[in-house]
Tab-separated table of C-alpha atoms in Angstrom:
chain	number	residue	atom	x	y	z
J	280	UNK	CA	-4.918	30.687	184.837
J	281	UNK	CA	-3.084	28.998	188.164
J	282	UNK	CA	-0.184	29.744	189.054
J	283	UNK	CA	3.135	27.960	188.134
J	284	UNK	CA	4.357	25.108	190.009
J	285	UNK	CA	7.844	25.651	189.330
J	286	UNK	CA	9.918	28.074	186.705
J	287	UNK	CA	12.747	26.727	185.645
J	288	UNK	CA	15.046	29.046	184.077
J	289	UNK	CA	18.060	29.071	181.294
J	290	UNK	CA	16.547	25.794	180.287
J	291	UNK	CA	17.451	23.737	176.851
J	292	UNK	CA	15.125	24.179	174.134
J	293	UNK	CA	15.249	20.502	173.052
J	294	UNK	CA	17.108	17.475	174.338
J	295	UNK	CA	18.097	15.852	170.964
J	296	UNK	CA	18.744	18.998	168.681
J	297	UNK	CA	22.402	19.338	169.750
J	298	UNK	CA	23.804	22.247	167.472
J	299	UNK	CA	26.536	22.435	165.834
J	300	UNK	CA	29.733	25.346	165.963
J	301	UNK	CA	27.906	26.631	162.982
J	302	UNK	CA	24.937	27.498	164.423
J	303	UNK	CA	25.999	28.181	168.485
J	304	UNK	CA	24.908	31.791	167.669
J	305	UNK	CA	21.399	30.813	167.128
J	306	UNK	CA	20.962	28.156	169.990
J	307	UNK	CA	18.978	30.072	173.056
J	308	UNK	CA	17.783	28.702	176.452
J	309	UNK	CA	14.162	29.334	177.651
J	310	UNK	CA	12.037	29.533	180.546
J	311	UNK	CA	9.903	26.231	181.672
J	312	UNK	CA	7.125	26.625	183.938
J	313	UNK	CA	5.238	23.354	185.304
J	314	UNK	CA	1.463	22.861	185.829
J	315	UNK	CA	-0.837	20.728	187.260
J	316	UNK	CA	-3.966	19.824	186.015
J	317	UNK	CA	-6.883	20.181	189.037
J	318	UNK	CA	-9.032	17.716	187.606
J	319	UNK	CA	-6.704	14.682	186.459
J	320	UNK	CA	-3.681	15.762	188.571
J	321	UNK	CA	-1.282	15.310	185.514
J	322	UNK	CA	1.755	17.801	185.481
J	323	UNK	CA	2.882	19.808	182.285
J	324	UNK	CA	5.100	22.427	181.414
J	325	UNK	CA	3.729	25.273	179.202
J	326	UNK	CA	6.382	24.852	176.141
J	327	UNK	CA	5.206	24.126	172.666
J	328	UNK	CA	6.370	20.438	172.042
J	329	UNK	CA	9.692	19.953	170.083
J	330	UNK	CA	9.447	20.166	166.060
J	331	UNK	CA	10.431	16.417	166.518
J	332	UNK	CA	7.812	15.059	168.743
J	333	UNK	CA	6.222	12.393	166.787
J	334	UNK	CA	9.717	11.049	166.337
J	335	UNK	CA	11.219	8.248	168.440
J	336	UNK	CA	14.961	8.983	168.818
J	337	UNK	CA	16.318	6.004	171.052
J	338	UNK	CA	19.967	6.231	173.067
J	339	UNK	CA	19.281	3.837	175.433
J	340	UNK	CA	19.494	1.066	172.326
J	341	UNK	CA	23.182	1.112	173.259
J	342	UNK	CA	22.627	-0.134	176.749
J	343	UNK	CA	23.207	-3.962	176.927
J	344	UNK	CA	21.861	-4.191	180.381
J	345	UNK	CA	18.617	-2.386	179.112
J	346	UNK	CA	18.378	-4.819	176.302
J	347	UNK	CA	18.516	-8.052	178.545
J	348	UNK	CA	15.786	-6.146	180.794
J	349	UNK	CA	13.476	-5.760	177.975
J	350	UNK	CA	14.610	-9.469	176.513
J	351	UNK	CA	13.117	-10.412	180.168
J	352	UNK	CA	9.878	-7.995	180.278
J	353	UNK	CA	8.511	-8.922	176.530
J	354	UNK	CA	9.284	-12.489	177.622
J	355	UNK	CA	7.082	-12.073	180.626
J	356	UNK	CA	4.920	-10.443	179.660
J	357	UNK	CA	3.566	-12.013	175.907
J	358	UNK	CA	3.489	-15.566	178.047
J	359	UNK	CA	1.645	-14.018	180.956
J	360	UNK	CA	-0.900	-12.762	178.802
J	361	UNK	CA	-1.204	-15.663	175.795
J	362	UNK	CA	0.042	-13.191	172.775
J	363	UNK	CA	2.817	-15.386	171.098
J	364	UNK	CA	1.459	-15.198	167.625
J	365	UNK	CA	-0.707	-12.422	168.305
J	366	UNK	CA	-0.370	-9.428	166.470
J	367	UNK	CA	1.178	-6.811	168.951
J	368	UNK	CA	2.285	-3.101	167.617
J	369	UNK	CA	4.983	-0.850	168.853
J	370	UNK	CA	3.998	2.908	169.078
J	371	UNK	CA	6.479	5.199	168.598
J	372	UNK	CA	9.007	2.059	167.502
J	373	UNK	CA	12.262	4.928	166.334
J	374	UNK	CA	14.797	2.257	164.169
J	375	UNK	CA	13.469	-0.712	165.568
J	376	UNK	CA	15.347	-1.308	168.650
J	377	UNK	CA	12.785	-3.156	170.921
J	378	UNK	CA	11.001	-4.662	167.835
J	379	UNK	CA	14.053	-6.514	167.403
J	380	UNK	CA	14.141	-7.713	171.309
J	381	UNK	CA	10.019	-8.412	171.278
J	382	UNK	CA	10.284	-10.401	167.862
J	383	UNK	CA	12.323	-12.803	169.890
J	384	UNK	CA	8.968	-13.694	172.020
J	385	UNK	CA	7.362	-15.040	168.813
J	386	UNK	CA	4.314	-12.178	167.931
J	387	UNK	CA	3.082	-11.176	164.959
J	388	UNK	CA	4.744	-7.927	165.226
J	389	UNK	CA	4.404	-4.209	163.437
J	390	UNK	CA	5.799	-0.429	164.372
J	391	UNK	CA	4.840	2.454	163.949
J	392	UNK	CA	6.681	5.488	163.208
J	393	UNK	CA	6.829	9.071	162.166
J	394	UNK	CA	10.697	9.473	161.210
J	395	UNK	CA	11.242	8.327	157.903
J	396	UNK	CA	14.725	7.714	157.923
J	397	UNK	CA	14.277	5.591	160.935
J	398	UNK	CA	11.361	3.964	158.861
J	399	UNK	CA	13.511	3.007	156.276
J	400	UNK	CA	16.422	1.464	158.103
J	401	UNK	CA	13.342	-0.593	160.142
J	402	UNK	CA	12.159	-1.956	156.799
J	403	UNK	CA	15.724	-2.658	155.617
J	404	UNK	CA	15.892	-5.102	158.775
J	405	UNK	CA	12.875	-6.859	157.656
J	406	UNK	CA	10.716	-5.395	160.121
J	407	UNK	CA	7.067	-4.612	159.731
J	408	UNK	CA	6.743	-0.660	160.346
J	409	UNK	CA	4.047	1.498	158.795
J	410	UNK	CA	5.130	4.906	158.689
J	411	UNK	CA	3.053	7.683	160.881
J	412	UNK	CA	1.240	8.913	164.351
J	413	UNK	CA	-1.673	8.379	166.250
J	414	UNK	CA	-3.059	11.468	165.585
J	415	UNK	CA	-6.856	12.065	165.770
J	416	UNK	CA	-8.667	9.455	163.892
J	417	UNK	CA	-6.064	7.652	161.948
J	418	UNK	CA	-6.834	4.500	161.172
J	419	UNK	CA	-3.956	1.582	160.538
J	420	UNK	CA	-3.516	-0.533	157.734
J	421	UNK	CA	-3.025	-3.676	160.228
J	422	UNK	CA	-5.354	-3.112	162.596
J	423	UNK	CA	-6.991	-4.510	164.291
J	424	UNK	CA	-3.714	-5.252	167.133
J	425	UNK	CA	-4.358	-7.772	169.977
J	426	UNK	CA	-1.698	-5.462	172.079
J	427	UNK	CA	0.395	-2.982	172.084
J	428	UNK	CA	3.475	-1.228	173.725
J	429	UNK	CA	4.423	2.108	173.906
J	430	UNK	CA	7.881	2.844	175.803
J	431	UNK	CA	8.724	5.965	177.229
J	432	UNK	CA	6.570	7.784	174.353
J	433	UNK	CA	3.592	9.065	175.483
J	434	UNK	CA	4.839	11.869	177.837
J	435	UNK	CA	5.994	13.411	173.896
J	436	UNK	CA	2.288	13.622	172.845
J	437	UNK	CA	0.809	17.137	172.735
J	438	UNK	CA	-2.877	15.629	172.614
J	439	UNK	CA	-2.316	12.631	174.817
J	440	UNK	CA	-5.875	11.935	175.352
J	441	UNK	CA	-6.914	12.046	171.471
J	442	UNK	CA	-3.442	10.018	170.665
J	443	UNK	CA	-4.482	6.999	173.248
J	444	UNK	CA	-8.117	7.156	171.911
J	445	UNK	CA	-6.546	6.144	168.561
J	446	UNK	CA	-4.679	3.696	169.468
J	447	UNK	CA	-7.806	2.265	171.375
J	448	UNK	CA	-9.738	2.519	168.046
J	449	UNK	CA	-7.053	0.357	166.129
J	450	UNK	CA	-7.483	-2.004	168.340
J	451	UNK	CA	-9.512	-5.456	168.819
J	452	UNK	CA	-11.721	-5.467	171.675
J	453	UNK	CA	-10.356	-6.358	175.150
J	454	UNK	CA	-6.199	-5.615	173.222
J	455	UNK	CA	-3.429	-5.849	175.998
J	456	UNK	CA	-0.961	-2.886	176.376
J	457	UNK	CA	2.601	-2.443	177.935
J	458	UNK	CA	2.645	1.519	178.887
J	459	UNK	CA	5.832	3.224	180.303
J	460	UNK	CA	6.488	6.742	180.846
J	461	UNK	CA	9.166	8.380	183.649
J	462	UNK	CA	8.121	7.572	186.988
J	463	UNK	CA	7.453	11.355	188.004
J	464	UNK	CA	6.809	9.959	191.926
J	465	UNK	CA	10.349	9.354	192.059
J	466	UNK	CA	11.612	12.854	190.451
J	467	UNK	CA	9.743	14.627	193.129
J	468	UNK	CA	11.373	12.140	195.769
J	469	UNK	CA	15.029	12.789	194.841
J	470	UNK	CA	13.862	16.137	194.003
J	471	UNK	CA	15.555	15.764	190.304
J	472	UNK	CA	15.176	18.755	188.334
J	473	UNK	CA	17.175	17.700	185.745
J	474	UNK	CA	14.270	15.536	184.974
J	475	UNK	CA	12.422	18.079	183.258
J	476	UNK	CA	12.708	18.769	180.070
J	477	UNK	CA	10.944	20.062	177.100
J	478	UNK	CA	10.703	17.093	174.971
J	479	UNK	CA	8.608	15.414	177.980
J	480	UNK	CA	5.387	17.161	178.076
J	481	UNK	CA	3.599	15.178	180.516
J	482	UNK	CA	4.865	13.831	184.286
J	483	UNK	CA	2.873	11.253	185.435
J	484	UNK	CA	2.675	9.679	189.092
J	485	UNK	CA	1.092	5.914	189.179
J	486	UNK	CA	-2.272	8.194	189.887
J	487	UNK	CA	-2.178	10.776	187.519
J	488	UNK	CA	-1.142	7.918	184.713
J	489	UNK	CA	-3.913	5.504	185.935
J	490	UNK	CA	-6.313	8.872	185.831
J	491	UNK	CA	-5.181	9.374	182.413
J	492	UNK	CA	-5.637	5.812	180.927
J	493	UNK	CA	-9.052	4.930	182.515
J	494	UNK	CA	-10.188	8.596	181.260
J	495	UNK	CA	-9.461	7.513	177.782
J	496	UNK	CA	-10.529	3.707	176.958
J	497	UNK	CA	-8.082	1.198	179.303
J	498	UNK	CA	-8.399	-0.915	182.554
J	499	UNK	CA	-5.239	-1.031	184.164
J	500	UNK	CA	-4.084	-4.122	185.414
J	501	UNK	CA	-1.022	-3.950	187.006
J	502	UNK	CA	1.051	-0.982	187.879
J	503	UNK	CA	4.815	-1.125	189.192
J	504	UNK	CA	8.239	1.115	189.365
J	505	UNK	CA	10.673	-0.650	187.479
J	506	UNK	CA	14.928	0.399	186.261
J	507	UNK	CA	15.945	1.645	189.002
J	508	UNK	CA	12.435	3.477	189.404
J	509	UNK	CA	13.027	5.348	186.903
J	510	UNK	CA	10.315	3.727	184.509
J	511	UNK	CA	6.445	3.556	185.753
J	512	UNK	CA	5.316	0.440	183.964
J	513	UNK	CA	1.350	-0.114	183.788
J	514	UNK	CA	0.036	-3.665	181.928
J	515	UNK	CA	-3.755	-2.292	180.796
J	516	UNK	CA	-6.418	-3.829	178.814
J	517	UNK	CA	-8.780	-1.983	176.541
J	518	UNK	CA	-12.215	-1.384	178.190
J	519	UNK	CA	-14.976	-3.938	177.026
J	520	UNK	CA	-17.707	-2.383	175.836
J	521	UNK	CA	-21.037	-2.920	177.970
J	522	UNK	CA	-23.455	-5.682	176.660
J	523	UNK	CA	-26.861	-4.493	176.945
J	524	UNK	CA	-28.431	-7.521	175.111
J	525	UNK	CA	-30.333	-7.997	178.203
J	526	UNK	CA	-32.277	-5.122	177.582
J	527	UNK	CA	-33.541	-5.997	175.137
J	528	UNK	CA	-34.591	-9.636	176.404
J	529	UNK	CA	-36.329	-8.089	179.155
J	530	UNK	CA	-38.218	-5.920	177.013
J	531	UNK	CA	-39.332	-8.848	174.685
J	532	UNK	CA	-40.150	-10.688	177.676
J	533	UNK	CA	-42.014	-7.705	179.841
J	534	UNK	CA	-44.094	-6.572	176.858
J	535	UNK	CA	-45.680	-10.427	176.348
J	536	UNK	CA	-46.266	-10.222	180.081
J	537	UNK	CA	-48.357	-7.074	179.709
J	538	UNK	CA	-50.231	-7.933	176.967
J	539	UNK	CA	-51.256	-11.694	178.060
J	540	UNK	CA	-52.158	-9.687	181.133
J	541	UNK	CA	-54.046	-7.237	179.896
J	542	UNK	CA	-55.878	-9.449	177.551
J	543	UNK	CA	-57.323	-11.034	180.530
J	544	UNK	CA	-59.902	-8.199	180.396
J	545	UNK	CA	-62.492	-6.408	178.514
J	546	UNK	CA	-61.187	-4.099	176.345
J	547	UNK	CA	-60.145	-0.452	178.242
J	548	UNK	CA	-61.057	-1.960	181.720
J	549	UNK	CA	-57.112	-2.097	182.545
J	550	UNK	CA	-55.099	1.337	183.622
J	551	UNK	CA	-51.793	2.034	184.696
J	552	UNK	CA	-50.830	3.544	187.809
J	553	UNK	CA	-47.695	5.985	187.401
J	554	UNK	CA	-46.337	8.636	184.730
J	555	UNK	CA	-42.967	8.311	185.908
J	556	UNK	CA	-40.107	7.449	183.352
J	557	UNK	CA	-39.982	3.949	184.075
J	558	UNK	CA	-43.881	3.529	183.377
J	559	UNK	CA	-43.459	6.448	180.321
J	560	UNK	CA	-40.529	3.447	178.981
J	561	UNK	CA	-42.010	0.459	179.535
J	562	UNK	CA	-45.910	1.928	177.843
J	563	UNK	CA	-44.253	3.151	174.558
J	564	UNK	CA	-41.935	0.469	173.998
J	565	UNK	CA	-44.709	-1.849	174.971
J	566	UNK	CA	-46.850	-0.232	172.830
J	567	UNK	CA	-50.395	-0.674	174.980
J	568	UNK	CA	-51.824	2.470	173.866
J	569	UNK	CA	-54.733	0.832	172.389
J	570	UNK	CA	-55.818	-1.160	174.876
J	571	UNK	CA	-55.120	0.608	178.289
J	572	UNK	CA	-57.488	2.978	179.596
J	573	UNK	CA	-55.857	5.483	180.881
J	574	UNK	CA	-52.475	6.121	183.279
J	575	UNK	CA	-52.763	7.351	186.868
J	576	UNK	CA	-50.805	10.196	188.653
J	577	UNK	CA	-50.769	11.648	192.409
J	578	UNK	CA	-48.779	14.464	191.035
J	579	UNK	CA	-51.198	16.986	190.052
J	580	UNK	CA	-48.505	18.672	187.011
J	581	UNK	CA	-48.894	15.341	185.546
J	582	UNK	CA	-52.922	15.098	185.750
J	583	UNK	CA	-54.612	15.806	182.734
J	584	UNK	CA	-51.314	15.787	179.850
J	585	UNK	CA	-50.293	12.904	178.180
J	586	UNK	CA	-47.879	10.125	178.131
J	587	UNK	CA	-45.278	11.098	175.521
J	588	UNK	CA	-44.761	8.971	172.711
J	589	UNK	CA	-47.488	6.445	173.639
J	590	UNK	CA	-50.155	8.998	174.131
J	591	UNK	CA	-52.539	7.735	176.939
J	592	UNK	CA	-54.287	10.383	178.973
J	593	UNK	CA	-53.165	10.901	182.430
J	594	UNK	CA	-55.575	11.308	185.501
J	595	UNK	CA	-55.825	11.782	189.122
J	596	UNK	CA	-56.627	8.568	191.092
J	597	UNK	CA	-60.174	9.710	192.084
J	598	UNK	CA	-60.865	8.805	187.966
J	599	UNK	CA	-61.439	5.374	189.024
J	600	UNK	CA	-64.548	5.744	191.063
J	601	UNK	CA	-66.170	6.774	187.742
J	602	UNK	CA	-64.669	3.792	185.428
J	603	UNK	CA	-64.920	0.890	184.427
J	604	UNK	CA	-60.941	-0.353	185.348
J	605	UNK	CA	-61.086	-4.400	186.787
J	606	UNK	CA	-57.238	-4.378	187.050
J	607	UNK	CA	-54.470	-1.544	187.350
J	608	UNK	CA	-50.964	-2.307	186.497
J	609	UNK	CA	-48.882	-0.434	189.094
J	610	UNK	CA	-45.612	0.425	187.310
J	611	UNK	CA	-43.889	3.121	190.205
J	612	UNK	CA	-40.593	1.418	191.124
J	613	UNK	CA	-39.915	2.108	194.799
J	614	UNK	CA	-43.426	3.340	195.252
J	615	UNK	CA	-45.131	0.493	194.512
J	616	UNK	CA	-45.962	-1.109	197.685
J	617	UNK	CA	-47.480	2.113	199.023
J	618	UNK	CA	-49.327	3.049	195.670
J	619	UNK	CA	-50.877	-0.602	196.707
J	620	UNK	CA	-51.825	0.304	199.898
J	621	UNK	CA	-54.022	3.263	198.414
J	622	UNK	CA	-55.588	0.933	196.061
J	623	UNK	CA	-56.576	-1.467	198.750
J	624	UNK	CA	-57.710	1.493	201.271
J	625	UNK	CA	-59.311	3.737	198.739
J	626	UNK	CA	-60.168	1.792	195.446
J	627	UNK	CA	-61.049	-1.945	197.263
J	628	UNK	CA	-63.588	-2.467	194.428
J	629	UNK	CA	-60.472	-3.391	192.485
J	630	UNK	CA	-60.106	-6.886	191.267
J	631	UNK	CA	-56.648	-6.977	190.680
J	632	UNK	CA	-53.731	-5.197	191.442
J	633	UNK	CA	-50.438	-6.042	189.296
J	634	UNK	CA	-47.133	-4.264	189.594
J	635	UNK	CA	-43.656	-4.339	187.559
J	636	UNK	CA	-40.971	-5.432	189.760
J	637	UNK	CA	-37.411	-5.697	188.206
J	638	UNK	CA	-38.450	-6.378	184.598
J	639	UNK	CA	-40.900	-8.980	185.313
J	640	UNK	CA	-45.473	-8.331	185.993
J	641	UNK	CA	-46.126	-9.798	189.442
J	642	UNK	CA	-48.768	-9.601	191.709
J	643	UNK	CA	-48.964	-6.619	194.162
């Protein structure tokens, strides 16, 4: 295990469980030591999270400056982006105190939260708030969310990378997100140990935080320091899944090529030059087994085995002298221009010499 960063001693054990005179006696500082993570460059302390963690307990709600700043942001933010009238959900929403501000933008708005007291006083005020966390797997009655937020939250999550692969899963494809956590860049800066504390698992820097949301399903699409610094802000976007339709186009359209080609000629008097796993593809999928006559392979571990799935017997070039091939099909990717050379040099009785370039039969 590395070494601590830091160990910070006589520490509180929580920042919100404030005992009582009744219970002083029991109420015991601890040690904190911070880590960083060598792969993702995220820090952490090595504390168990607080008993309350999956709770959102809000002071700053009393701020009126903070609550014209987020008035401002959610403004912003659902016009930049097109989302009035979009469902958008708040993770980690506590009683409701920035539902209240972002209803004001005009979204079709829901919360989440674990507490249920402060569940109850959010559905009192007529807000929209299912009560739980994004724990592994769970799946939300409302989904699925064209954006969410999630305000100074996700540095409380003991399985951050599980807990933003939920949220990605509940929502639609391409969702927006507002993400905030403590800007960690400026801790170190002013040197601010008082920073640290147990209820914040995670410090992120605008690398470690980017890191962190591209490792687990988001773009990021703008990044910035914002309260006084004290807030790293990051607008992302859920990662689009890859469309691969084309594959399958150009596999529709490559197999007809082949087979017109090959139809050209008397049956078996067509081979294939190359076992390698673009040719191995391209002759199962096609499915030419029956009509090739065999494939053709410099590399002598190759000679005399099989192609797999589309079984056609492999041999070394010199097979040709002693066959009846009119046409060979070169399919070698960058070695098709010298495999042609050989069959021009060596093989000139030949009649034909094809080759698969891109995903389209050409002549070589």
């Amino acid at each position: 295990m590395d070494k601590p960063l830091i160990k910070l001693k006589n520490m509180p054990a929580s920042a919100q469980s404030l005992p009582s005179k009744e219970v002083l006696v029991n109420d015991k500082p601890i040690e904190m030591m911070l880590f960083q993570c060598s792969g993702c460059g995220v820090v952490q302390h090595n504390s168990d999270p607080v008993s309350y963690y999956r709770e959102v307990i809000r002071a700053t709600a009393v701020s009126s400056e903070m609550s014209l700043f987020r008035l401002e942001q959610f403004k912003h933010w659902v016009s930049k982006y097109g989302l009035a009238a979009k469902k958008v959900l708040e993770v980690g929403c506590g009683r409701g105190e920035y539902m209240e501000i972002m209803k004001q933008t005009g979204v079709d708005l829901y919360g989440l939260e674990f507490g249920d007291a402060s569940v109850e006083f959010c559905r009192k005020r007529n807000l929209s708030v299912e009560k739980g966390f994004v724990d592994h797997g769970v799946q939300l009655k409302n989904k699925p969310f064209d954006a969410f937020y999630i305000l100074n939250f996700l540095e409380h999550m003991p399985d951050i990378s599980s807990n933003l692969r939920t949220i990605a899963m509940n929502l639609a494809d391409e969702a927006l997100g507002l993400v905030e956590v403590p800007n960690f860049e400026m801790i170190l800066k002013e040197n601010m140990f008082s920073e640290v504390i147990t209820d914040h698992l995670f410090y992120f820097t605008e690398s470690s935080l980017r890191n962190t949301m591209e490792l687990n399903g988001f773009e990021v699409i703008t990044s910035q320091k914002v309260w006084s610094d004290y807030i790293l802000s990051m607008e992302v976007r859920k990662r689009p899944k890859l469309d691969l339709s084309g594959f399958r186009s150009s596999q529709v359209q490559l197999t007809q090529e082949l087979n017109e080609f090959i139809d050209q000629f008397p049956e078996k008097t067509v081979a294939v030059w190359g076992a390698g796993h673009q040719s191995l593809a391209i002759l199962a999928m096609a499915r030419l087994e029956k009509k090739l006559a065999f494939v053709i392979d410099s590399a002598e571990f190759k000679q005399n085995k099989y192609t797999p799935a589309s079984h056609i017997p492999i041999y070394p070039p010199k097979i040709l002298k002693n066959s009846s091939v009119e046409a060979v099909i070169i399919i070698a990717g960058g070695f098709s221009d010298e495999i042609t050379k050989i069959i021009r040099r060596d093989y000139a009785f030949i009649s034909t010499i094809m080759k698969v370039s891109g995903v389209g039969l050409v002549h070589a």
